[in-house]
């Protein structure tokens, strides 16, 4: 028989005997109650408490592991965040450098374009001055030729004789050379 069956039988048999005072202390009943209680503790300890305690320990370990993994994930996320912030700062710095370099190149390109425009303007100015100088020389040459022709004609009229064509051309060239040297 099991302990519970025995306890049940004792209680039934004691009911008839102890119909008297309910506050009366019965040693047999106290001993059997203590034995059943201790037996129940042993049975519960072996079949219920150990699995419950093992389950609680496993649950506690899982919770601790989850907390640890959450801390590790948080630390990893913080490290990743710092890396991204550093990359972002580096990218911003590189963008600023690229912009500064582009500005410098734009200034250089502007200076180059202005220098080329000034050089072209100077070339055109020099060309115009050379053209003016050539036109001036041509005009002076024509003026000198006309002056010499007039002077020779006048001299021929004054002298009363005609100068031949070769002498006339020689006088013109000599006069032009002297005129060019004096200007």
mmCIF file of C-alpha atoms in Angstrom, residues 2-178:
data_model
loop_
_atom_site.group_PDB
_atom_site.id
_atom_site.type_symbol
_atom_site.label_atom_id
_atom_site.label_comp_id
_atom_site.label_asym_id
_atom_site.label_seq_id
_atom_site.Cartn_x
_atom_site.Cartn_y
_atom_site.Cartn_z
ATOM 1 C CA UNK A 2 1.043 3.419 -0.594
ATOM 2 C CA UNK A 3 1.549 6.069 1.965
ATOM 3 C CA UNK A 4 -1.544 7.953 0.882
ATOM 4 C CA UNK A 5 -3.759 4.900 1.248
ATOM 5 C CA UNK A 6 -2.403 4.317 4.725
ATOM 6 C CA UNK A 7 -2.959 7.919 5.670
ATOM 7 C CA UNK A 8 -6.507 7.696 4.400
ATOM 8 C CA UNK A 9 -7.185 4.554 6.438
ATOM 9 C CA UNK A 10 -5.768 6.087 9.570
ATOM 10 C CA UNK A 11 -7.894 9.153 9.189
ATOM 11 C CA UNK A 12 -11.010 7.081 8.722
ATOM 12 C CA UNK A 13 -10.205 4.897 11.717
ATOM 13 C CA UNK A 14 -9.357 7.914 13.797
ATOM 14 C CA UNK A 15 -12.598 9.643 12.978
ATOM 15 C CA UNK A 16 -14.517 7.218 14.999
ATOM 16 C CA UNK A 17 -12.072 7.397 17.909
ATOM 17 C CA UNK A 18 -11.671 11.122 18.059
ATOM 18 C CA UNK A 19 -15.198 12.252 17.843
ATOM 19 C CA UNK A 20 -14.644 14.038 21.015
ATOM 20 C CA UNK A 21 -12.684 17.289 21.287
ATOM 21 C CA UNK A 22 -11.329 18.661 17.980
ATOM 22 C CA UNK A 23 -8.610 20.625 19.796
ATOM 23 C CA UNK A 24 -7.222 17.552 21.433
ATOM 24 C CA UNK A 25 -3.637 16.721 20.307
ATOM 25 C CA UNK A 26 -3.240 13.201 18.996
ATOM 26 C CA UNK A 27 0.377 12.050 18.695
ATOM 27 C CA UNK A 28 -0.381 9.211 16.296
ATOM 28 C CA UNK A 29 -2.158 11.572 13.950
ATOM 29 C CA UNK A 30 0.702 14.095 14.209
ATOM 30 C CA UNK A 31 3.309 11.411 13.452
ATOM 31 C CA UNK A 32 1.395 10.063 10.482
ATOM 32 C CA UNK A 33 0.793 13.579 9.183
ATOM 33 C CA UNK A 34 4.503 14.390 9.530
ATOM 34 C CA UNK A 35 5.429 11.099 7.802
ATOM 35 C CA UNK A 36 3.026 11.762 4.944
ATOM 36 C CA UNK A 37 4.293 15.337 4.671
ATOM 37 C CA UNK A 38 7.926 14.190 4.563
ATOM 38 C CA UNK A 39 7.018 11.487 2.027
ATOM 39 C CA UNK A 40 5.207 14.051 -0.062
ATOM 40 C CA UNK A 41 8.271 16.336 0.106
ATOM 41 C CA UNK A 42 10.553 13.482 -0.994
ATOM 42 C CA UNK A 43 8.238 12.498 -3.872
ATOM 43 C CA UNK A 44 7.742 16.121 -4.946
ATOM 44 C CA UNK A 45 11.474 16.773 -4.583
ATOM 45 C CA UNK A 46 12.341 13.848 -6.822
ATOM 46 C CA UNK A 47 9.595 14.148 -9.439
ATOM 47 C CA UNK A 48 8.469 17.788 -9.328
ATOM 48 C CA UNK A 49 10.927 20.172 -7.714
ATOM 49 C CA UNK A 50 14.062 18.927 -9.444
ATOM 50 C CA UNK A 51 12.493 19.297 -12.925
ATOM 51 C CA UNK A 52 10.982 22.657 -11.908
ATOM 52 C CA UNK A 53 14.317 23.876 -10.512
ATOM 53 C CA UNK A 54 16.140 22.545 -13.595
ATOM 54 C CA UNK A 55 13.619 24.314 -15.862
ATOM 55 C CA UNK A 56 13.965 27.524 -13.879
ATOM 56 C CA UNK A 57 17.761 27.299 -14.019
ATOM 57 C CA UNK A 58 17.630 26.679 -17.780
ATOM 58 C CA UNK A 59 15.230 29.594 -18.216
ATOM 59 C CA UNK A 60 17.450 31.821 -16.092
ATOM 60 C CA UNK A 61 20.469 30.770 -18.194
ATOM 61 C CA UNK A 62 18.575 31.459 -21.455
ATOM 62 C CA UNK A 63 17.537 34.882 -20.177
ATOM 63 C CA UNK A 64 21.120 35.663 -19.118
ATOM 64 C CA UNK A 65 22.399 34.455 -22.515
ATOM 65 C CA UNK A 66 19.788 36.584 -24.277
ATOM 66 C CA UNK A 67 20.801 39.617 -22.219
ATOM 67 C CA UNK A 68 24.479 38.952 -22.992
ATOM 68 C CA UNK A 69 23.785 38.566 -26.703
ATOM 69 C CA UNK A 70 21.700 41.757 -26.608
ATOM 70 C CA UNK A 71 24.627 43.589 -24.961
ATOM 71 C CA UNK A 72 27.005 42.197 -27.568
ATOM 72 C CA UNK A 73 24.637 43.167 -30.385
ATOM 73 C CA UNK A 74 24.320 46.640 -28.872
ATOM 74 C CA UNK A 75 28.112 47.009 -28.653
ATOM 75 C CA UNK A 76 28.465 45.768 -32.217
ATOM 76 C CA UNK A 77 25.780 48.207 -33.364
ATOM 77 C CA UNK A 78 27.541 51.046 -31.543
ATOM 78 C CA UNK A 79 30.838 50.098 -33.211
ATOM 79 C CA UNK A 80 29.129 49.924 -36.605
ATOM 80 C CA UNK A 81 27.486 53.289 -35.954
ATOM 81 C CA UNK A 82 30.888 54.810 -35.122
ATOM 82 C CA UNK A 83 32.345 53.331 -38.318
ATOM 83 C CA UNK A 84 29.492 54.773 -40.375
ATOM 84 C CA UNK A 85 29.878 58.145 -38.682
ATOM 85 C CA UNK A 86 33.610 58.076 -39.451
ATOM 86 C CA UNK A 87 32.897 57.109 -43.049
ATOM 87 C CA UNK A 88 30.319 59.880 -43.298
ATOM 88 C CA UNK A 89 32.778 62.399 -41.854
ATOM 89 C CA UNK A 90 35.459 61.169 -44.271
ATOM 90 C CA UNK A 91 33.038 61.400 -47.192
ATOM 91 C CA UNK A 92 32.036 64.932 -46.169
ATOM 92 C CA UNK A 93 35.696 65.902 -45.889
ATOM 93 C CA UNK A 94 36.442 64.402 -49.307
ATOM 94 C CA UNK A 95 33.447 66.228 -50.777
ATOM 95 C CA UNK A 96 34.743 69.483 -49.315
ATOM 96 C CA UNK A 97 38.186 68.764 -50.767
ATOM 97 C CA UNK A 98 36.680 68.001 -54.176
ATOM 98 C CA UNK A 99 34.675 71.232 -54.029
ATOM 99 C CA UNK A 100 37.745 73.221 -53.014
ATOM 100 C CA UNK A 101 39.766 71.626 -55.794
ATOM 101 C CA UNK A 102 36.968 72.333 -58.290
ATOM 102 C CA UNK A 103 36.906 75.963 -57.147
ATOM 103 C CA UNK A 104 40.667 76.208 -57.573
ATOM 104 C CA UNK A 105 40.456 74.651 -61.016
ATOM 105 C CA UNK A 106 37.639 77.031 -61.938
ATOM 106 C CA UNK A 107 39.742 80.000 -60.814
ATOM 107 C CA UNK A 108 42.710 78.674 -62.810
ATOM 108 C CA UNK A 109 40.488 78.119 -65.857
ATOM 109 C CA UNK A 110 39.126 81.647 -65.484
ATOM 110 C CA UNK A 111 42.640 83.073 -65.221
ATOM 111 C CA UNK A 112 43.721 81.034 -68.245
ATOM 112 C CA UNK A 113 40.731 82.206 -70.297
ATOM 113 C CA UNK A 114 41.327 85.827 -69.266
ATOM 114 C CA UNK A 115 45.040 85.489 -70.085
ATOM 115 C CA UNK A 116 44.256 83.956 -73.474
ATOM 116 C CA UNK A 117 41.705 86.690 -74.183
ATOM 117 C CA UNK A 118 44.234 89.352 -73.179
ATOM 118 C CA UNK A 119 46.886 87.716 -75.359
ATOM 119 C CA UNK A 120 44.477 87.559 -78.304
ATOM 120 C CA UNK A 121 43.510 91.191 -77.731
ATOM 121 C CA UNK A 122 47.199 92.134 -77.608
ATOM 122 C CA UNK A 123 47.842 90.193 -80.847
ATOM 123 C CA UNK A 124 44.937 91.960 -82.537
ATOM 124 C CA UNK A 125 46.168 95.307 -81.200
ATOM 125 C CA UNK A 126 49.695 94.566 -82.462
ATOM 126 C CA UNK A 127 48.284 93.452 -85.817
ATOM 127 C CA UNK A 128 46.181 96.623 -86.042
ATOM 128 C CA UNK A 129 49.208 98.764 -85.120
ATOM 129 C CA UNK A 130 51.284 96.940 -87.741
ATOM 130 C CA UNK A 131 48.514 97.467 -90.308
ATOM 131 C CA UNK A 132 48.303 101.145 -89.378
ATOM 132 C CA UNK A 133 52.079 101.459 -89.579
ATOM 133 C CA UNK A 134 52.107 99.744 -92.986
ATOM 134 C CA UNK A 135 49.290 101.995 -94.219
ATOM 135 C CA UNK A 136 51.131 105.029 -92.844
ATOM 136 C CA UNK A 137 54.353 103.978 -94.575
ATOM 137 C CA UNK A 138 52.453 103.340 -97.798
ATOM 138 C CA UNK A 139 50.768 106.742 -97.550
ATOM 139 C CA UNK A 140 54.093 108.418 -96.835
ATOM 140 C CA UNK A 141 55.667 106.607 -99.762
ATOM 141 C CA UNK A 142 52.844 107.706 -102.050
ATOM 142 C CA UNK A 143 53.099 111.246 -100.710
ATOM 143 C CA UNK A 144 56.847 111.238 -101.225
ATOM 144 C CA UNK A 145 56.447 109.900 -104.745
ATOM 145 C CA UNK A 146 53.928 112.604 -105.586
ATOM 146 C CA UNK A 147 56.086 115.215 -103.959
ATOM 147 C CA UNK A 148 59.125 114.053 -105.894
ATOM 148 C CA UNK A 149 57.105 113.882 -109.114
ATOM 149 C CA UNK A 150 55.896 117.401 -108.463
ATOM 150 C CA UNK A 151 59.368 118.573 -107.526
ATOM 151 C CA UNK A 152 60.935 116.940 -110.592
ATOM 152 C CA UNK A 153 58.270 118.364 -112.867
ATOM 153 C CA UNK A 154 58.744 121.748 -111.295
ATOM 154 C CA UNK A 155 62.506 121.479 -111.537
ATOM 155 C CA UNK A 156 62.198 120.329 -115.151
ATOM 156 C CA UNK A 157 59.982 123.286 -115.915
ATOM 157 C CA UNK A 158 62.381 125.624 -114.163
ATOM 158 C CA UNK A 159 65.392 124.162 -115.894
ATOM 159 C CA UNK A 160 63.561 123.901 -119.109
ATOM 160 C CA UNK A 161 64.488 120.412 -119.811
ATOM 161 C CA UNK A 162 62.903 117.023 -119.402
ATOM 162 C CA UNK A 163 64.522 114.391 -117.126
ATOM 163 C CA UNK A 164 64.555 110.859 -118.503
ATOM 164 C CA UNK A 165 62.595 108.110 -116.834
ATOM 165 C CA UNK A 166 65.577 106.241 -115.223
ATOM 166 C CA UNK A 167 66.923 109.422 -113.663
ATOM 167 C CA UNK A 168 63.428 110.279 -112.532
ATOM 168 C CA UNK A 169 63.022 106.828 -110.795
ATOM 169 C CA UNK A 170 66.478 107.126 -109.214
ATOM 170 C CA UNK A 171 65.612 110.537 -107.766
ATOM 171 C CA UNK A 172 62.342 109.115 -106.383
ATOM 172 C CA UNK A 173 64.089 106.145 -104.677
ATOM 173 C CA UNK A 174 66.778 108.367 -103.172
ATOM 174 C CA UNK A 175 64.177 110.790 -101.883
ATOM 175 C CA UNK A 176 62.110 107.949 -100.399
ATOM 176 C CA UNK A 177 65.130 106.464 -98.657
ATOM 177 C CA UNK A 178 66.051 109.830 -97.133
#
